[in-house]
């Protein structure tokens, strides 16, 4: 910022500033108690500065490459945080409960922590810190700094930035306004002087929603294949006459795989998610604002099963059990979790205002369990939430991010219905096939379509009412993402993914069938043909996104669309080199010089789920290679191994981390429009 000189013989000087540790989710040292020399930006600020400077580069592999490459590198690299040891970013946040945890520095794992949740006081800092510097400051010059006219620091070399604490405002929406002044001297003579007003705005971004919001399919630390894995595979090959497509289901092999780890393992919530990506990008592009980001999104969540009522079966319960092995474990509704955070852990008051509605009848009609019915009615009929404790008001949310509706209409089940065969050649086979289809939870496409037409119009208004009662009252923008289409491959026009080569990406799911004694050419095979892809697109994706857009047409809501960003980048898209790796890895007949069999088309140990790719959606092969090792407690693997077939399909057709960045970039554009103050005299339409 350029400021004028305040002395008769002093030249003007340019000052600039940014918020220190502006992405507040990550642990960092507290602001200093007094101004002092700045030691340089920390780990997260360096990342954000690079991300903010990133632009689409001519010749880049993909339009999103500039942002995605930086985010993927940051999330995959261990670095020290707040003076601690080097860890991955998901282990250094103010969310307690990342995991599963590691016991005593070994590879042995323990269940998620019992005290899962954001740290007390996370939304209520007492102060912020800003970094202020003289643009083009020279080491030969001395700078004396004042804050609101009071001498603060100096003289120090003018090529060094200073770090200044800013007290928080009483409403905790940012820091109090201050005026910073600098006097520049050389050889004892004043040569320049300038000042800059500083006011820190702290943007509170809350995320709610389903697996598309949580980042399902993209664990913060993918599963790993240690050396013993190869040894077990070699033994399996020698002992089995039919090793293809099945090795991932063998207990002795799986026990050698290091399970995936998550920012929140109970919900399969990841920092690779669209909401985290949007928060990263917003913070990167607004260095003079702090960003406080808190997500409660949970894989498998529905409006009535997770958002406004407790979620019965979050995915982590099957992976690791409840926190610290606690069963039963009840996951509070996302809205309740968020409201309690706004109240700084004080809980909600029982004397809230209520709406007299027939919501209880709807809850009973939906056949929710009794406890869910009660939570549903309580949340949906509240018109004003209050914090427990006299004079305590919940902190105001700046923007609410959502992705919800897909699970309510059986999206995952409809996709599995298209993938799984429906007919067998004999009664026994038909019985087995029916059991398999039932175990993975298929939903006929026509039934999903009926839910879009009749269920979503009933539950979306209830959700809007519940959000308006404290989390997002009038004036808080709500940004709802649509569901990108995963079904179109490359080529001219609308080519739906289909055929043998495309469906190799689902070959791992073939291993769920107990058909070792059946000739390979007579076995069932997972796959989706062109007609099935078109049916899912026309009967599910198109009307689902129309329902999302209709819901987001209400006052205060915004819808996120993606234009052509996902065109021809569906689950089967890929260059010739990428398509050569579509097949599921299996041991070939070739033998290395050491006598070990070779993998084809690639070794699972070389799999990188976050390598840039043309396709933007996960397949069952991806899931098995990335996170299947996290599924079900080890003690249950032998006796309950068959149920693992469900997990091979848990993350399919979900966006890759690369896709989440694309969504995040589009979410940020809506955030900026929603948060930008209107021009004087101009009334906004929303």
XYZ file of C-alpha atoms in Angstrom:
686
model
C 0.000 0.000 0.000
C 1.355 3.420 -0.958
C 1.016 6.139 1.649
C 1.940 9.768 1.685
C 4.785 11.336 3.620
C 3.955 12.991 6.898
C 7.179 14.930 7.300
C 8.239 18.036 5.406
C 11.418 16.480 3.989
C 10.415 12.816 4.063
C 9.694 10.886 0.893
C 6.690 8.560 0.688
C 7.276 4.901 1.436
C 5.275 1.829 0.473
C 4.187 -0.609 3.156
C 2.526 -3.966 2.677
C 1.249 -6.602 5.065
C -0.298 -10.047 5.379
C -1.819 -12.150 8.136
C 0.582 -14.552 9.851
C -0.583 -18.201 9.931
C -3.697 -17.106 8.096
C -5.080 -20.622 7.584
C -5.910 -21.132 11.226
C -6.729 -24.841 11.023
C -3.068 -25.773 11.355
C -1.219 -25.610 14.640
C 1.115 -22.641 14.961
C 2.833 -20.577 17.661
C 0.593 -17.997 19.362
C 0.862 -14.363 18.263
C 3.659 -12.472 20.032
C 2.786 -10.354 23.039
C 4.604 -7.364 21.523
C 5.958 -6.329 18.107
C 9.192 -8.023 17.100
C 11.321 -8.812 14.096
C 9.756 -11.352 11.779
C 11.573 -14.658 11.320
C 9.931 -15.363 7.983
C 6.723 -17.070 6.906
C 5.901 -20.464 8.362
C 5.273 -23.730 6.557
C 1.629 -23.093 5.739
C 2.083 -19.446 4.749
C 4.849 -20.413 2.315
C 2.485 -22.924 0.720
C -0.353 -20.391 0.551
C 1.876 -17.692 -0.942
C 2.949 -20.104 -3.689
C -0.633 -21.207 -4.251
C -1.820 -17.604 -4.448
C 0.776 -16.853 -7.107
C -0.156 -19.942 -9.151
C -1.839 -19.313 -12.442
C -2.778 -21.522 -15.360
C 0.514 -22.117 -17.139
C 0.642 -22.425 -20.946
C 1.565 -25.982 -21.808
C 0.490 -27.341 -18.410
C -0.795 -30.895 -18.381
C -4.280 -29.844 -17.225
C -6.049 -26.494 -16.573
C -6.057 -27.201 -12.818
C -2.401 -28.300 -12.710
C -1.006 -25.059 -11.275
C -3.191 -25.332 -8.174
C -3.422 -29.105 -7.892
C 0.301 -29.789 -8.066
C 0.965 -27.416 -5.164
C -1.894 -28.721 -3.007
C -0.993 -32.364 -3.625
C 2.667 -31.744 -2.804
C 1.789 -29.859 0.384
C -0.582 -32.536 1.671
C 1.820 -35.407 0.916
C 4.969 -33.922 2.468
C 6.038 -34.203 6.086
C 7.099 -30.909 7.655
C 7.495 -29.598 11.219
C 4.571 -27.629 12.665
C 4.643 -25.423 15.762
C 8.106 -26.640 16.723
C 7.085 -30.296 16.660
C 8.374 -33.238 14.629
C 7.859 -33.500 10.885
C 4.364 -34.834 10.143
C 1.859 -34.752 7.327
C -0.505 -31.753 7.413
C -3.544 -33.799 8.503
C -1.685 -34.692 11.715
C -1.002 -31.037 12.555
C -4.465 -29.494 12.625
C -6.660 -28.248 15.426
C -8.952 -31.211 14.843
C -8.402 -33.937 17.422
C -8.985 -37.466 16.235
C -6.947 -37.928 13.039
C -5.898 -41.441 12.405
C -5.976 -44.189 13.069
C -3.237 -43.352 15.528
C 0.142 -45.036 15.704
C 1.161 -46.795 18.913
C 4.419 -45.757 20.545
C 6.125 -44.793 17.316
C 5.594 -48.236 15.776
C 3.512 -49.260 12.781
C 0.855 -50.785 15.033
C -2.392 -48.823 14.906
C -4.888 -47.798 17.549
C -8.509 -46.646 17.157
C -9.385 -42.954 16.705
C -9.155 -40.765 19.794
C -12.201 -40.549 22.053
C -12.035 -36.743 22.292
C -12.521 -36.209 18.554
C -13.443 -32.637 17.771
C -11.883 -29.224 17.239
C -9.662 -27.815 19.960
C -11.382 -25.607 22.563
C -11.075 -21.951 21.645
C -10.354 -22.659 17.970
C -13.048 -20.222 16.853
C -12.205 -17.714 19.586
C -8.578 -16.518 19.316
C -7.519 -13.702 21.618
C -5.236 -12.133 19.023
C -3.884 -12.369 15.501
C -0.492 -11.469 14.100
C 0.380 -9.579 10.940
C 3.619 -9.351 9.010
C 4.411 -5.780 7.874
C 7.296 -4.752 5.646
C 8.704 -1.857 3.661
C 8.432 -2.701 -0.004
C 11.939 -2.559 -1.405
C 13.388 -1.838 2.038
C 17.191 -1.673 2.144
C 19.464 -3.230 4.750
C 21.418 0.034 4.943
C 18.334 1.877 6.187
C 16.953 1.789 9.730
C 13.236 1.542 10.402
C 11.462 2.608 13.584
C 7.943 1.234 13.926
C 4.934 2.647 15.779
C 1.470 1.194 16.338
C -1.341 3.709 16.838
C 1.278 6.373 17.491
C 3.064 4.397 20.225
C 6.676 3.362 19.688
C 6.668 -0.380 19.072
C 9.989 -1.525 17.624
C 13.201 -0.137 16.277
C 15.416 0.803 14.901
C 15.797 -2.371 12.794
C 17.094 -2.926 9.284
C 14.455 -1.947 6.748
C 14.865 -5.135 4.727
C 13.397 -7.065 7.659
C 9.665 -7.447 8.149
C 8.138 -7.002 11.578
C 5.479 -9.099 13.278
C 2.774 -7.158 15.115
C 0.044 -8.605 17.377
C -3.522 -7.490 16.721
C -6.080 -7.965 19.538
C -9.230 -9.821 18.508
C -12.524 -7.989 18.292
C -15.145 -8.791 20.873
C -17.317 -10.553 18.282
C -14.317 -12.637 17.134
C -14.841 -11.801 13.488
C -11.253 -10.611 13.196
C -8.761 -8.207 14.686
C -9.251 -4.643 15.851
C -8.161 -1.932 13.466
C -4.715 -0.415 14.063
C -2.501 2.051 12.224
C 1.139 1.108 11.712
C 3.690 3.825 11.015
C 7.319 3.506 9.954
C 10.096 6.093 9.964
C 13.043 5.347 7.681
C 16.474 6.767 8.518
C 19.960 6.537 7.049
C 23.063 7.678 8.912
C 20.825 9.185 11.582
C 18.789 11.319 9.186
C 15.126 10.661 8.497
C 14.597 9.940 4.806
C 11.066 8.602 4.546
C 7.939 7.950 6.520
C 4.662 6.204 5.882
C 1.767 4.451 7.494
C -0.813 1.810 6.719
C -4.174 0.980 8.332
C -4.545 -2.695 9.203
C -7.752 -4.527 9.933
C -7.844 -8.320 9.949
C -11.029 -10.055 8.855
C -11.372 -13.669 10.031
C -13.561 -15.649 7.636
C -15.338 -18.561 9.307
C -15.976 -21.279 6.711
C -18.098 -24.256 7.812
C -18.406 -27.404 5.700
C -21.250 -29.941 5.868
C -22.314 -32.795 3.666
C -21.719 -36.243 2.261
C -18.845 -38.244 0.771
C -18.392 -35.753 -2.080
C -17.816 -33.108 0.601
C -15.685 -35.275 2.904
C -13.214 -36.432 0.250
C -14.090 -40.146 0.220
C -11.642 -42.108 -1.924
C -8.775 -39.732 -1.105
C -7.254 -40.577 2.299
C -4.712 -38.143 3.718
C -2.179 -40.949 3.915
C -2.899 -43.726 1.402
C -2.350 -47.321 2.395
C 1.184 -48.625 1.947
C 2.542 -51.952 0.728
C 5.637 -52.838 2.803
C 8.179 -55.495 1.883
C 6.344 -58.277 3.728
C 3.415 -57.721 1.383
C 5.450 -59.083 -1.532
C 6.489 -62.090 0.539
C 2.874 -62.876 1.380
C 1.841 -62.479 -2.250
C 4.536 -64.929 -3.371
C 3.231 -67.478 -0.876
C -0.335 -66.878 -1.973
C 0.596 -67.472 -5.599
C 2.244 -70.776 -4.738
C -0.718 -71.921 -2.630
C -3.548 -70.774 -4.906
C -4.587 -72.061 -8.304
C -6.628 -68.916 -8.997
C -4.810 -65.789 -7.745
C -6.206 -63.281 -10.241
C -8.517 -60.507 -9.022
C -8.579 -61.980 -5.502
C -5.337 -61.281 -3.704
C -6.789 -58.153 -2.073
C -9.304 -60.341 -0.191
C -6.773 -62.719 1.348
C -6.434 -62.098 5.090
C -2.755 -63.080 5.247
C -1.983 -60.582 2.479
C -4.155 -57.786 3.862
C -2.543 -57.964 7.267
C 0.698 -56.832 5.653
C -0.866 -53.698 4.162
C -0.444 -50.508 6.183
C -4.008 -49.069 6.359
C -4.884 -45.643 5.052
C -5.137 -42.778 7.522
C -7.624 -39.912 7.523
C -8.028 -36.425 8.934
C -11.206 -37.863 10.460
C -11.211 -41.667 10.151
C -14.769 -42.068 11.468
C -16.156 -40.061 8.537
C -13.453 -40.671 5.910
C -12.905 -36.917 5.937
C -9.800 -35.732 4.144
C -7.885 -32.528 3.484
C -7.986 -33.512 -0.199
C -11.713 -32.657 -0.204
C -13.382 -29.956 -2.280
C -14.207 -27.930 0.833
C -10.625 -27.965 2.105
C -9.367 -27.136 -1.395
C -11.739 -24.171 -1.585
C -10.609 -22.933 1.828
C -6.934 -23.301 0.841
C -7.425 -21.396 -2.396
C -9.473 -18.634 -0.767
C -6.820 -18.147 1.932
C -4.093 -18.160 -0.708
C -5.804 -15.439 -2.724
C -6.654 -13.265 0.314
C -3.443 -12.853 2.333
C -4.926 -9.974 4.326
C -7.654 -12.184 5.780
C -7.536 -15.068 8.237
C -9.502 -18.199 7.353
C -10.975 -20.409 10.074
C -12.121 -23.614 8.406
C -14.118 -26.371 10.103
C -15.666 -29.289 8.252
C -18.121 -31.841 9.603
C -18.823 -33.601 6.297
C -19.138 -37.363 6.581
C -19.107 -40.082 3.966
C -22.503 -41.732 3.705
C -24.387 -38.784 5.209
C -27.933 -37.961 4.194
C -30.108 -35.025 5.174
C -32.022 -37.276 7.579
C -29.086 -39.502 8.501
C -26.147 -37.297 9.382
C -26.983 -33.651 8.748
C -30.049 -33.004 10.931
C -30.137 -36.371 12.722
C -27.361 -38.627 13.960
C -25.641 -40.789 11.350
C -26.222 -44.449 12.086
C -23.292 -46.031 10.266
C -20.411 -43.715 9.374
C -17.767 -45.670 7.422
C -15.073 -45.527 10.086
C -17.056 -47.721 12.451
C -16.540 -50.616 10.059
C -12.905 -49.660 9.515
C -11.661 -49.151 13.051
C -14.577 -49.347 15.452
C -15.652 -46.400 17.596
C -13.176 -43.944 19.110
C -10.891 -45.820 21.508
C -12.862 -48.940 20.624
C -16.069 -47.507 22.081
C -19.280 -49.239 21.007
C -21.930 -48.213 20.498
C -20.722 -44.879 19.160
C -23.254 -42.206 18.231
C -22.194 -39.555 15.743
C -24.003 -36.309 16.486
C -25.836 -34.546 13.650
C -23.503 -32.316 11.680
C -25.606 -29.248 12.433
C -25.410 -29.985 16.168
C -21.633 -30.469 15.994
C -21.226 -27.165 14.180
C -23.500 -25.250 16.564
C -21.613 -26.583 19.577
C -18.372 -25.398 17.974
C -19.893 -21.940 17.446
C -20.721 -21.949 21.160
C -17.102 -22.851 21.969
C -18.062 -26.200 23.440
C -20.584 -24.783 25.921
C -23.430 -26.737 24.400
C -26.836 -25.537 23.309
C -29.422 -24.007 25.574
C -32.685 -25.848 26.113
C -34.754 -22.671 25.893
C -34.428 -22.198 22.145
C -37.376 -21.026 20.119
C -39.369 -23.674 18.310
C -41.698 -23.893 15.363
C -44.978 -25.734 15.735
C -44.994 -28.021 12.707
C -46.024 -31.517 11.733
C -42.400 -32.524 11.409
C -42.821 -35.369 13.906
C -45.324 -37.009 11.570
C -42.859 -36.791 8.713
C -40.125 -38.297 10.889
C -42.365 -41.220 11.764
C -43.370 -41.673 8.146
C -39.709 -41.853 7.149
C -39.307 -44.728 9.630
C -36.307 -43.295 11.422
C -35.134 -45.077 14.582
C -36.563 -43.500 17.780
C -33.358 -41.671 18.754
C -32.969 -40.309 15.235
C -36.618 -39.259 15.197
C -36.086 -37.233 18.369
C -32.910 -35.570 17.077
C -34.571 -34.927 13.741
C -37.618 -33.274 15.288
C -35.457 -31.268 17.711
C -33.169 -29.954 14.989
C -35.755 -29.404 12.298
C -38.234 -27.455 14.441
C -35.769 -25.136 16.161
C -36.093 -21.590 14.849
C -33.335 -20.041 16.946
C -30.386 -21.824 18.540
C -28.891 -20.402 21.731
C -25.674 -21.234 23.527
C -25.761 -22.471 27.088
C -24.540 -19.845 29.543
C -25.645 -16.301 30.199
C -24.635 -13.774 27.576
C -22.943 -16.308 25.288
C -23.765 -15.880 21.621
C -22.628 -18.247 18.865
C -19.989 -16.912 16.548
C -21.324 -15.850 13.162
C -20.543 -18.029 10.146
C -19.244 -16.203 7.061
C -20.009 -18.909 4.511
C -21.409 -22.437 4.635
C -20.304 -25.057 2.086
C -22.486 -28.074 1.322
C -22.754 -31.145 -0.868
C -25.819 -33.210 -0.012
C -28.557 -35.209 -1.693
C -26.701 -38.038 -3.425
C -27.037 -40.528 -0.586
C -30.649 -39.525 0.035
C -31.605 -40.882 -3.377
C -29.336 -43.949 -3.285
C -26.653 -42.634 -5.650
C -24.008 -45.205 -4.695
C -26.505 -48.051 -4.843
C -27.686 -47.030 -8.307
C -24.107 -47.025 -9.583
C -23.494 -50.481 -8.089
C -26.744 -51.666 -9.656
C -25.385 -50.707 -13.070
C -22.007 -52.326 -12.421
C -23.150 -55.667 -11.025
C -24.610 -58.403 -13.244
C -28.272 -59.239 -12.702
C -28.686 -62.687 -14.237
C -27.033 -66.041 -13.552
C -27.267 -69.219 -15.612
C -28.528 -71.477 -12.802
C -30.604 -71.176 -9.585
C -27.638 -71.564 -7.237
C -25.719 -68.900 -9.093
C -28.742 -66.613 -9.034
C -29.009 -67.060 -5.261
C -25.324 -66.209 -4.772
C -25.599 -63.214 -7.085
C -28.643 -61.954 -5.200
C -26.727 -62.198 -1.922
C -23.798 -60.267 -3.384
C -26.049 -57.524 -4.747
C -27.811 -57.278 -1.406
C -24.564 -57.129 0.574
C -23.245 -54.146 -1.383
C -26.565 -52.267 -1.249
C -27.757 -51.862 -4.838
C -30.562 -49.425 -5.677
C -32.508 -49.761 -8.944
C -32.146 -46.646 -11.073
C -35.905 -46.151 -11.269
C -36.110 -46.105 -7.456
C -33.315 -43.523 -7.202
C -35.162 -41.415 -9.758
C -38.385 -41.618 -7.716
C -36.506 -40.449 -4.626
C -35.194 -37.458 -6.556
C -38.683 -36.540 -7.666
C -40.545 -37.173 -4.397
C -38.139 -37.384 -1.412
C -35.669 -34.553 -2.003
C -38.411 -31.902 -2.358
C -39.593 -32.944 1.122
C -36.274 -33.147 2.958
C -34.480 -30.133 1.457
C -36.949 -27.610 3.003
C -36.529 -29.264 6.409
C -32.762 -28.904 6.049
C -33.072 -25.235 5.104
C -35.190 -24.616 8.206
C -32.671 -26.407 10.413
C -29.769 -24.398 8.981
C -31.592 -21.091 9.351
C -32.047 -21.713 13.080
C -28.561 -20.627 14.097
C -25.898 -22.029 11.812
C -26.865 -20.033 8.743
C -29.473 -17.410 9.643
C -30.586 -14.821 7.151
C -27.559 -13.207 5.521
C -25.170 -16.171 5.730
C -24.466 -17.461 2.208
C -24.819 -21.215 1.644
C -22.953 -22.657 -1.339
C -24.158 -26.067 -2.539
C -22.117 -28.094 -5.032
C -23.659 -30.106 -7.827
C -22.461 -33.626 -8.633
C -20.027 -33.797 -11.583
C -20.787 -36.397 -14.238
C -18.332 -39.343 -14.109
C -19.744 -41.263 -17.079
C -18.315 -39.568 -20.182
C -15.005 -40.659 -21.674
C -12.805 -38.992 -24.254
C -13.738 -38.520 -27.881
C -16.105 -36.426 -29.930
C -19.604 -35.966 -28.623
C -20.973 -37.714 -25.552
C -19.176 -41.068 -25.467
C -20.295 -43.011 -22.442
C -17.629 -45.197 -20.849
C -18.197 -48.850 -21.696
C -16.570 -51.958 -23.088
C -13.910 -54.397 -21.971
C -10.932 -52.014 -21.927
C -12.781 -49.335 -19.949
C -14.204 -51.831 -17.471
C -10.763 -53.156 -16.604
C -10.781 -50.327 -14.052
C -13.369 -52.317 -12.084
C -11.602 -55.680 -12.380
C -10.784 -55.774 -8.665
C -14.484 -56.180 -7.856
C -14.527 -59.453 -9.792
C -12.676 -60.931 -6.839
C -15.769 -60.661 -4.649
C -17.455 -63.566 -6.436
C -16.893 -67.088 -4.999
C -16.298 -68.615 -8.439
C -12.828 -70.130 -8.201
C -14.138 -73.397 -9.645
C -15.839 -71.748 -12.617
C -14.078 -71.496 -15.957
C -12.854 -67.896 -16.478
C -14.954 -67.365 -19.608
C -18.119 -68.294 -17.686
C -17.578 -66.059 -14.677
C -19.602 -62.990 -13.881
C -17.822 -59.774 -14.647
C -18.233 -56.300 -13.223
C -18.858 -53.665 -15.845
C -21.098 -50.950 -17.189
C -22.268 -50.743 -20.779
C -23.237 -47.713 -22.815
C -26.971 -48.136 -22.265
C -26.496 -48.407 -18.488
C -24.271 -45.339 -18.460
C -26.811 -43.339 -20.417
C -29.624 -44.482 -18.115
C -27.699 -43.454 -14.984
C -26.883 -40.090 -16.558
C -30.419 -39.318 -17.724
C -32.318 -40.795 -14.774
C -29.947 -39.921 -11.935
C -27.271 -37.272 -12.522
C -29.318 -34.842 -14.589
C -32.427 -34.757 -12.343
C -30.307 -34.877 -9.170
C -28.391 -31.770 -10.200
C -31.646 -30.104 -11.221
C -32.960 -30.771 -7.703
C -29.757 -29.356 -6.188
C -30.033 -26.243 -8.355
C -33.700 -25.831 -7.433
C -32.846 -26.019 -3.735
C -30.004 -23.530 -4.181
C -32.341 -21.065 -5.889
C -33.713 -20.117 -2.478
C -32.698 -16.855 -0.842
C -29.146 -16.933 0.480
C -28.167 -20.077 -1.443
C -25.779 -20.421 -4.365
C -25.179 -23.371 -6.650
C -21.782 -24.459 -7.995
C -21.617 -25.687 -11.575
C -18.516 -26.671 -13.536
C -19.153 -25.880 -17.176
C -16.940 -28.068 -19.367
C -14.379 -28.840 -16.644
C -15.469 -32.489 -16.381
C -16.363 -33.051 -20.018
C -14.619 -36.110 -21.470
C -12.787 -36.721 -18.181
C -15.004 -39.462 -16.763
C -13.877 -42.672 -15.090
C -12.539 -44.225 -18.321
C -10.736 -41.197 -19.793
C -7.009 -41.488 -20.303
C -4.097 -41.151 -22.647
C -2.669 -44.245 -24.311
C -0.078 -44.497 -21.545
C -2.752 -44.137 -18.859
C -4.978 -46.760 -20.447
C -2.097 -49.231 -20.388
C -2.437 -49.264 -16.578
C -6.230 -49.715 -16.455
C -5.993 -53.429 -15.652
C -5.856 -54.514 -12.010
C -2.304 -55.550 -11.029
C -1.640 -59.276 -10.879
C 1.475 -61.428 -10.748
C 2.639 -62.492 -14.183
C 4.520 -65.604 -15.261
C 7.698 -63.541 -15.688
C 10.321 -64.080 -12.993
C 12.966 -61.605 -11.842
C 16.653 -62.455 -11.454
C 16.012 -63.000 -7.735
C 13.361 -65.600 -8.509
C 10.309 -63.463 -7.694
C 7.347 -63.103 -10.008
C 6.745 -59.735 -11.633
C 3.594 -57.654 -11.438
C 1.624 -56.638 -14.504
C 0.710 -54.000 -15.602
C 2.341 -52.378 -12.539
C 3.430 -53.180 -9.002
C 0.895 -52.109 -6.323
C 3.814 -50.580 -4.430
C 4.239 -48.115 -7.328
C 0.603 -46.976 -7.249
C 0.223 -43.243 -6.631
C -3.426 -42.234 -6.191
C -2.518 -38.548 -6.451
C -0.557 -38.591 -9.709
C -2.158 -36.199 -12.240
C -4.475 -38.092 -14.587
C -6.975 -37.368 -17.321
C -9.769 -39.240 -15.557
C -11.228 -37.471 -12.545
C -13.147 -40.272 -10.799
C -12.220 -43.241 -8.636
C -12.828 -46.822 -9.719
C -12.840 -49.979 -7.621
C -9.222 -50.640 -8.634
C -8.302 -47.239 -7.179
C -10.166 -47.954 -3.958
C -8.570 -51.370 -3.444
C -5.087 -49.960 -4.038
C -5.630 -46.778 -1.994
C -7.767 -47.487 1.066
C -9.049 -51.067 1.173
C -6.457 -51.856 3.837
C -8.312 -49.538 6.190
C -11.476 -51.591 6.022
C -12.569 -53.584 9.062
C -10.566 -54.163 12.238
C -7.771 -56.666 11.788
C -9.264 -59.049 14.356
C -12.344 -59.414 12.149
C -10.567 -59.973 8.850
C -10.496 -63.750 8.991
C -14.039 -64.355 10.207
C -15.682 -61.529 8.281
C -13.575 -61.309 5.176
C -16.503 -61.649 2.797
C -17.925 -58.296 3.853
C -14.828 -56.603 2.475
C -16.442 -56.801 -0.951
C -18.543 -53.823 0.141
C -15.447 -51.707 0.659
C -14.143 -52.394 -2.836
C -17.135 -50.380 -4.037
C -17.272 -47.741 -1.282
C -15.402 -44.968 -3.090
C -16.138 -45.691 -6.739
C -17.290 -42.850 -8.995
C -16.160 -40.379 -6.339
C -14.010 -37.433 -7.428
C -10.249 -37.803 -7.323
C -8.215 -35.240 -5.386
C -7.574 -33.547 -8.713
C -11.320 -33.262 -9.290
C -11.801 -31.847 -5.791
C -9.414 -29.011 -6.685
C -11.484 -28.267 -9.798
C -14.624 -28.166 -7.668
C -12.809 -26.060 -5.064
C -11.762 -23.514 -7.684
C -15.397 -23.113 -8.717
C -16.557 -22.933 -5.093
C -14.070 -20.121 -4.425
C -15.541 -18.018 -7.224
C -18.954 -18.302 -5.546
C -17.414 -17.554 -2.142
C -15.816 -14.373 -3.423
C -19.056 -13.145 -4.950
C -20.997 -13.983 -1.796
C -18.481 -12.354 0.552
C -17.754 -9.279 -1.547
C -19.494 -6.264 0.008
C -22.053 -4.707 -2.349
C -21.231 -1.376 -3.901
C -22.841 1.651 -2.211
C -26.434 2.029 -3.309
C -26.514 -1.361 -5.043
C -28.943 -4.009 -3.869
C -28.042 -7.640 -4.455
C -30.504 -10.158 -5.793
C -29.700 -12.796 -3.186
